[in-house]
């Protein structure tokens, strides 16, 4: 079901993200607009035939959007700023007969075939640019695409387009094939009747004419229809203001404000069996459970709703995507499924290569590829919220025992211990606040751990440090000014422990080094070689050199000499250095920028520690922002950059390396619906499985066929009758393949009686073409899926071999679809034959 134009709330667009090609090699971008529920505006949703949920995300202020897939475990996103889809607002999602995903946007439509996205816009279609806002999508029995487009409310016009894979045909008011410009949704019934909603009622579109169904000639309650749907019982439903009408061809069903809770703001709906769910922009959903109506209070405007095969109600809208089973609700949003905000305070990589992100408005978030977990106040209870009185995460560290420590910033700040780093066992979590610690834990700026496992917390005022002694479980607090540093109101910027066990506590105005034996050394800016300028970060290389980020440049300290690198004496992008990290081969990665004096500039400066510099500046490189706030390096050598208002950028020369994650082999594999030339392979959905690889062969053959699919179900056709086959399947979770399942075997039914094949005829043994629908009514669509011999003739015979239909074609297998009109055939069983130069391939078909 697709919607009329959405009049957006009055929003000031602060940034405009330009569409680009997919991320350049060596780079990857992580943002709220391409992780999890990707934005605050979810304009539509749908559920495919395999139960996988699809929705769309739009982040208004950045003008970024995406198509989002949710398999009940892992979110996968394809965004506009990465170039997958033509626009940031996606208003509808539909699936064709080949299970491809079609996404309609406000500047065109895109299709995903499981491997790549293909876009259709005004550039490669006859639809005018000003009109090409896709409102509805449908497919006829021949798998032709039909869509409604309409930008009527912004001065454009509307119409209907048909696309057969090669040619576009337009139906408009101009060419007399539509009665109005203002069209919205489109549906096609099992008999290929086409129905379009609009401001004149329901339009029944023919090839060269149309009829109108309205209040004068039907029982429609209103003339202006926004949404249409044909349910699994073949009933045509129409949604209008405070009314829902259903028609089965004989009898009408009516719901309105007199016999239901429907209000004038109803916007979307779904029907399955005897259940109905109607979404409203009044932040309500109206549910009919087969007996009575009830009102569900939604988090905000409801823009999309679907009922799954188990009877659960799924909804999306402003800021949410949720599942309601009639009793309880599970809500997903951008604060519990991905990176919550574009701004971060800290990125930390633990010993398991998990990335802990201290977020500016989402608490602390962990990416354990490919799953995000978010520990903040807006996570809807999907994960723990250990510090409910602040939204700001400040930093994370790991101690020598593998415990994770999360720090939260605020008037009531806190430190949270996750024993053993096991975030799934929340019963053992320990929360330290000022009250139970007995020391100040307000406005935490950084956190670290020493060689004894003690926890050091640096605050953003008074140069104050608080330390938890793990042996005594007691806290103590002190100011670095007690050890000779100046400035009573300065921040503690970093706490790091070197290879000798010395703790380096860095404030803006200097460094105090605490030795394990209790002695300390103080370094003040402007004295003894440490240049004057605020300090921000530090790290150590394998030779024991200290690298310090400061206002005066990148500083190297070898325990004797201080060496300063700045824009004038080196290849750095800018003198101001805000963060530093040491990577493989002691390569130095420094965030260097100037955002103080116009013209502004900056980015990432990379130094080999000797003489060679490489820089990545905004505009001349793929780095998305000049102001990099943090630099971290993961266990695989990827560079993680906190890019101010542009989220996280990953960089690795030669290509980003992804974490290999555990992945279980698909369980409970079995074969069903075994026929002469086809069978259905089934297995249980694998948690985290985004793709499956199936291998099958004849039991007595070494020739193995391989097929990839995104669903836990695969239809094999073109098999040889009376033949035993074997097959296995494995799953791909994120970037890792699982082991194969155990071997499954099945035997196809014997060759059907009454048919004798000639010497040059054989039953298709490879999956090199697909025939659908089968059984057929009026048309057959033959899709060639792999390269083999060219087909020159297609024919249909009865079971005794008598030719009934024949069509000459020039079809190179692997590139063409061929449709065949079978409307004149009587009901029964037939043979479809594909003739090439030296063989005939045969498929059994049914006509209903």
PDB file of N, CA and C in Angstrom, residues 17-25 27-36 38 57 62-68 75-88 117 119 342 622 624 646 648-650 656 658 735:
ATOM      1  N   UNK A  17      23.453  16.724   1.862  1.00  0.00           N
ATOM      2  CA  UNK A  17      24.456  15.737   1.491  1.00  0.00           C
ATOM      3  C   UNK A  17      24.308  15.408   0.013  1.00  0.00           C
ATOM      4  N   UNK A  18      25.350  15.592  -0.746  1.00  0.00           N
ATOM      5  CA  UNK A  18      25.299  15.310  -2.176  1.00  0.00           C
ATOM      6  C   UNK A  18      25.357  13.816  -2.415  1.00  0.00           C
ATOM      7  N   UNK A  19      24.606  13.356  -3.435  1.00  0.00           N
ATOM      8  CA  UNK A  19      24.677  11.958  -3.801  1.00  0.00           C
ATOM      9  C   UNK A  19      26.046  11.676  -4.378  1.00  0.00           C
ATOM     10  N   UNK A  20      26.570  10.522  -4.065  1.00  0.00           N
ATOM     11  CA  UNK A  20      27.883  10.162  -4.567  1.00  0.00           C
ATOM     12  C   UNK A  20      27.862   8.721  -5.013  1.00  0.00           C
ATOM     13  N   UNK A  21      28.944   8.308  -5.608  1.00  0.00           N
ATOM     14  CA  UNK A  21      29.089   6.900  -5.922  1.00  0.00           C
ATOM     15  C   UNK A  21      29.250   6.138  -4.620  1.00  0.00           C
ATOM     16  N   UNK A  22      29.217   4.810  -4.721  1.00  0.00           N
ATOM     17  CA  UNK A  22      29.429   4.017  -3.526  1.00  0.00           C
ATOM     18  C   UNK A  22      30.805   4.310  -2.959  1.00  0.00           C
ATOM     19  N   UNK A  23      31.002   4.091  -1.647  1.00  0.00           N
ATOM     20  CA  UNK A  23      32.237   4.527  -0.992  1.00  0.00           C
ATOM     21  C   UNK A  23      33.482   4.094  -1.750  1.00  0.00           C
ATOM     22  N   UNK A  24      34.452   4.988  -1.889  1.00  0.00           N
ATOM     23  CA  UNK A  24      35.672   4.646  -2.624  1.00  0.00           C
ATOM     24  C   UNK A  24      36.433   3.531  -1.931  1.00  0.00           C
ATOM     25  N   UNK A  25      37.229   2.822  -2.676  1.00  0.00           N
ATOM     26  CA  UNK A  25      37.984   1.714  -2.130  1.00  0.00           C
ATOM     27  C   UNK A  25      38.865   2.190  -0.990  1.00  0.00           C
ATOM     28  N   UNK A  27      37.612   2.953   1.972  1.00  0.00           N
ATOM     29  CA  UNK A  27      36.829   3.773   2.892  1.00  0.00           C
ATOM     30  C   UNK A  27      35.457   3.155   3.124  1.00  0.00           C
ATOM     31  N   UNK A  28      34.942   3.382   4.306  1.00  0.00           N
ATOM     32  CA  UNK A  28      33.575   2.994   4.649  1.00  0.00           C
ATOM     33  C   UNK A  28      33.039   4.022   5.628  1.00  0.00           C
ATOM     34  N   UNK A  29      31.724   4.279   5.571  1.00  0.00           N
ATOM     35  CA  UNK A  29      31.121   5.293   6.413  1.00  0.00           C
ATOM     36  C   UNK A  29      30.034   4.688   7.294  1.00  0.00           C
ATOM     37  N   UNK A  30      30.041   5.063   8.561  1.00  0.00           N
ATOM     38  CA  UNK A  30      29.049   4.593   9.528  1.00  0.00           C
ATOM     39  C   UNK A  30      28.330   5.812  10.070  1.00  0.00           C
ATOM     40  N   UNK A  31      27.013   5.851   9.852  1.00  0.00           N
ATOM     41  CA  UNK A  31      26.227   7.009  10.268  1.00  0.00           C
ATOM     42  C   UNK A  31      24.868   6.535  10.776  1.00  0.00           C
ATOM     43  N   UNK A  32      24.134   7.397  11.430  1.00  0.00           N
ATOM     44  CA  UNK A  32      22.754   7.043  11.776  1.00  0.00           C
ATOM     45  C   UNK A  32      21.901   6.761  10.548  1.00  0.00           C
ATOM     46  N   UNK A  33      22.267   7.308   9.403  1.00  0.00           N
ATOM     47  CA  UNK A  33      21.459   7.148   8.196  1.00  0.00           C
ATOM     48  C   UNK A  33      21.806   5.905   7.393  1.00  0.00           C
ATOM     49  N   UNK A  34      22.742   5.071   7.859  1.00  0.00           N
ATOM     50  CA  UNK A  34      22.972   3.793   7.181  1.00  0.00           C
ATOM     51  C   UNK A  34      23.266   2.660   8.166  1.00  0.00           C
ATOM     52  N   UNK A  35      22.756   2.811   9.394  1.00  0.00           N
ATOM     53  CA  UNK A  35      22.826   1.727  10.375  1.00  0.00           C
ATOM     54  C   UNK A  35      21.473   1.627  11.077  1.00  0.00           C
ATOM     55  N   UNK A  36      20.983   0.408  11.267  1.00  0.00           N
ATOM     56  CA  UNK A  36      19.770   0.205  12.037  1.00  0.00           C
ATOM     57  C   UNK A  36      18.569   0.921  11.457  1.00  0.00           C
ATOM     58  N   UNK A  38      17.316   3.801  10.205  1.00  0.00           N
ATOM     59  CA  UNK A  38      18.192   4.842   9.677  1.00  0.00           C
ATOM     60  C   UNK A  38      17.491   6.180   9.529  1.00  0.00           C
ATOM     61  N   UNK A  57      14.479   4.669   6.002  1.00  0.00           N
ATOM     62  CA  UNK A  57      14.843   5.687   6.989  1.00  0.00           C
ATOM     63  C   UNK A  57      15.193   6.992   6.308  1.00  0.00           C
ATOM     64  N   UNK A  62      20.125  16.013   7.628  1.00  0.00           N
ATOM     65  CA  UNK A  62      21.266  15.715   6.755  1.00  0.00           C
ATOM     66  C   UNK A  62      20.822  15.346   5.341  1.00  0.00           C
ATOM     67  N   UNK A  63      19.498  15.274   5.125  1.00  0.00           N
ATOM     68  CA  UNK A  63      18.964  14.888   3.826  1.00  0.00           C
ATOM     69  C   UNK A  63      19.576  13.570   3.359  1.00  0.00           C
ATOM     70  N   UNK A  64      19.671  12.615   4.273  1.00  0.00           N
ATOM     71  CA  UNK A  64      20.158  11.286   3.944  1.00  0.00           C
ATOM     72  C   UNK A  64      19.066  10.271   4.240  1.00  0.00           C
ATOM     73  N   UNK A  65      18.977   9.242   3.410  1.00  0.00           N
ATOM     74  CA  UNK A  65      17.971   8.221   3.623  1.00  0.00           C
ATOM     75  C   UNK A  65      18.447   6.874   3.139  1.00  0.00           C
ATOM     76  N   UNK A  66      17.653   5.845   3.422  1.00  0.00           N
ATOM     77  CA  UNK A  66      18.091   4.506   3.059  1.00  0.00           C
ATOM     78  C   UNK A  66      16.928   3.544   2.978  1.00  0.00           C
ATOM     79  N   UNK A  67      17.200   2.386   2.365  1.00  0.00           N
ATOM     80  CA  UNK A  67      16.337   1.216   2.437  1.00  0.00           C
ATOM     81  C   UNK A  67      16.954   0.282   3.478  1.00  0.00           C
ATOM     82  N   UNK A  68      16.116  -0.200   4.402  1.00  0.00           N
ATOM     83  CA  UNK A  68      16.619  -0.958   5.546  1.00  0.00           C
ATOM     84  C   UNK A  68      15.959  -2.336   5.589  1.00  0.00           C
ATOM     85  N   UNK A  75      20.302  -5.673  11.087  1.00  0.00           N
ATOM     86  CA  UNK A  75      19.856  -4.630  10.161  1.00  0.00           C
ATOM     87  C   UNK A  75      20.899  -4.467   9.060  1.00  0.00           C
ATOM     88  N   UNK A  76      20.437  -4.356   7.821  1.00  0.00           N
ATOM     89  CA  UNK A  76      21.299  -4.075   6.675  1.00  0.00           C
ATOM     90  C   UNK A  76      20.721  -2.869   5.959  1.00  0.00           C
ATOM     91  N   UNK A  77      21.592  -1.950   5.542  1.00  0.00           N
ATOM     92  CA  UNK A  77      21.124  -0.673   5.002  1.00  0.00           C
ATOM     93  C   UNK A  77      21.792  -0.359   3.671  1.00  0.00           C
ATOM     94  N   UNK A  78      21.021   0.280   2.793  1.00  0.00           N
ATOM     95  CA  UNK A  78      21.536   0.799   1.524  1.00  0.00           C
ATOM     96  C   UNK A  78      21.118   2.262   1.443  1.00  0.00           C
ATOM     97  N   UNK A  79      22.072   3.169   1.480  1.00  0.00           N
ATOM     98  CA  UNK A  79      21.746   4.583   1.669  1.00  0.00           C
ATOM     99  C   UNK A  79      21.849   5.388   0.383  1.00  0.00           C
ATOM    100  N   UNK A  80      21.235   6.557   0.436  1.00  0.00           N
ATOM    101  CA  UNK A  80      21.294   7.481  -0.692  1.00  0.00           C
ATOM    102  C   UNK A  80      22.660   8.140  -0.793  1.00  0.00           C
ATOM    103  N   UNK A  81      23.296   8.463   0.338  1.00  0.00           N
ATOM    104  CA  UNK A  81      24.571   9.175   0.259  1.00  0.00           C
ATOM    105  C   UNK A  81      25.688   8.259  -0.241  1.00  0.00           C
ATOM    106  N   UNK A  82      25.467   6.950  -0.178  1.00  0.00           N
ATOM    107  CA  UNK A  82      26.437   6.010  -0.750  1.00  0.00           C
ATOM    108  C   UNK A  82      26.096   5.655  -2.192  1.00  0.00           C
ATOM    109  N   UNK A  83      24.986   6.198  -2.703  1.00  0.00           N
ATOM    110  CA  UNK A  83      24.661   6.041  -4.112  1.00  0.00           C
ATOM    111  C   UNK A  83      23.837   4.826  -4.464  1.00  0.00           C
ATOM    112  N   UNK A  84      23.326   4.081  -3.487  1.00  0.00           N
ATOM    113  CA  UNK A  84      22.550   2.882  -3.798  1.00  0.00           C
ATOM    114  C   UNK A  84      21.168   3.218  -4.360  1.00  0.00           C
ATOM    115  N   UNK A  85      20.535   4.251  -3.811  1.00  0.00           N
ATOM    116  CA  UNK A  85      19.188   4.636  -4.226  1.00  0.00           C
ATOM    117  C   UNK A  85      19.219   6.089  -4.684  1.00  0.00           C
ATOM    118  N   UNK A  86      18.294   6.493  -5.561  1.00  0.00           N
ATOM    119  CA  UNK A  86      18.420   7.814  -6.189  1.00  0.00           C
ATOM    120  C   UNK A  86      18.039   8.998  -5.320  1.00  0.00           C
ATOM    121  N   UNK A  87      17.372   8.774  -4.188  1.00  0.00           N
ATOM    122  CA  UNK A  87      16.941   9.909  -3.367  1.00  0.00           C
ATOM    123  C   UNK A  87      16.872   9.469  -1.909  1.00  0.00           C
ATOM    124  N   UNK A  88      16.793  10.458  -1.034  1.00  0.00           N
ATOM    125  CA  UNK A  88      16.841  10.163   0.401  1.00  0.00           C
ATOM    126  C   UNK A  88      15.490   9.756   0.971  1.00  0.00           C
ATOM    127  N   UNK A 117      22.129  -2.737  -6.978  1.00  0.00           N
ATOM    128  CA  UNK A 117      20.993  -1.840  -7.176  1.00  0.00           C
ATOM    129  C   UNK A 117      21.067  -1.245  -8.577  1.00  0.00           C
ATOM    130  N   UNK A 119      19.047   1.815 -10.874  1.00  0.00           N
ATOM    131  CA  UNK A 119      18.166   2.968 -10.692  1.00  0.00           C
ATOM    132  C   UNK A 119      17.495   3.371 -12.003  1.00  0.00           C
ATOM    133  N   UNK A 342      25.227  11.625  14.925  1.00  0.00           N
ATOM    134  CA  UNK A 342      26.403  11.879  14.107  1.00  0.00           C
ATOM    135  C   UNK A 342      27.614  12.292  14.949  1.00  0.00           C
ATOM    136  N   UNK A 622      38.456  11.146   0.225  1.00  0.00           N
ATOM    137  CA  UNK A 622      37.157  10.625   0.668  1.00  0.00           C
ATOM    138  C   UNK A 622      36.786  10.940   2.112  1.00  0.00           C
ATOM    139  N   UNK A 624      35.099  12.566   5.087  1.00  0.00           N
ATOM    140  CA  UNK A 624      33.853  13.347   4.969  1.00  0.00           C
ATOM    141  C   UNK A 624      33.853  14.679   5.704  1.00  0.00           C
ATOM    142  N   UNK A 646      29.666  14.187  10.759  1.00  0.00           N
ATOM    143  CA  UNK A 646      29.458  13.237   9.668  1.00  0.00           C
ATOM    144  C   UNK A 646      29.617  11.787  10.119  1.00  0.00           C
ATOM    145  N   UNK A 648      31.116   8.325  11.594  1.00  0.00           N
ATOM    146  CA  UNK A 648      32.392   7.625  11.637  1.00  0.00           C
ATOM    147  C   UNK A 648      32.825   7.261  10.231  1.00  0.00           C
ATOM    148  N   UNK A 649      34.115   7.469   9.944  1.00  0.00           N
ATOM    149  CA  UNK A 649      34.697   7.009   8.681  1.00  0.00           C
ATOM    150  C   UNK A 649      35.763   5.972   8.992  1.00  0.00           C
ATOM    151  N   UNK A 650      35.766   4.872   8.227  1.00  0.00           N
ATOM    152  CA  UNK A 650      36.797   3.850   8.353  1.00  0.00           C
ATOM    153  C   UNK A 650      37.731   3.949   7.159  1.00  0.00           C
ATOM    154  N   UNK A 656      38.971  -1.699   3.469  1.00  0.00           N
ATOM    155  CA  UNK A 656      38.618  -1.933   4.865  1.00  0.00           C
ATOM    156  C   UNK A 656      38.511  -3.435   5.100  1.00  0.00           C
ATOM    157  N   UNK A 658      37.107  -6.468   7.389  1.00  0.00           N
ATOM    158  CA  UNK A 658      35.987  -6.639   8.296  1.00  0.00           C
ATOM    159  C   UNK A 658      36.210  -7.795   9.245  1.00  0.00           C
ATOM    160  N   UNK A 735      30.531 -10.970   7.206  1.00  0.00           N
ATOM    161  CA  UNK A 735      31.541 -11.216   6.187  1.00  0.00           C
ATOM    162  C   UNK A 735      32.131 -12.617   6.287  1.00  0.00           C
TER     163      UNK A 735
END
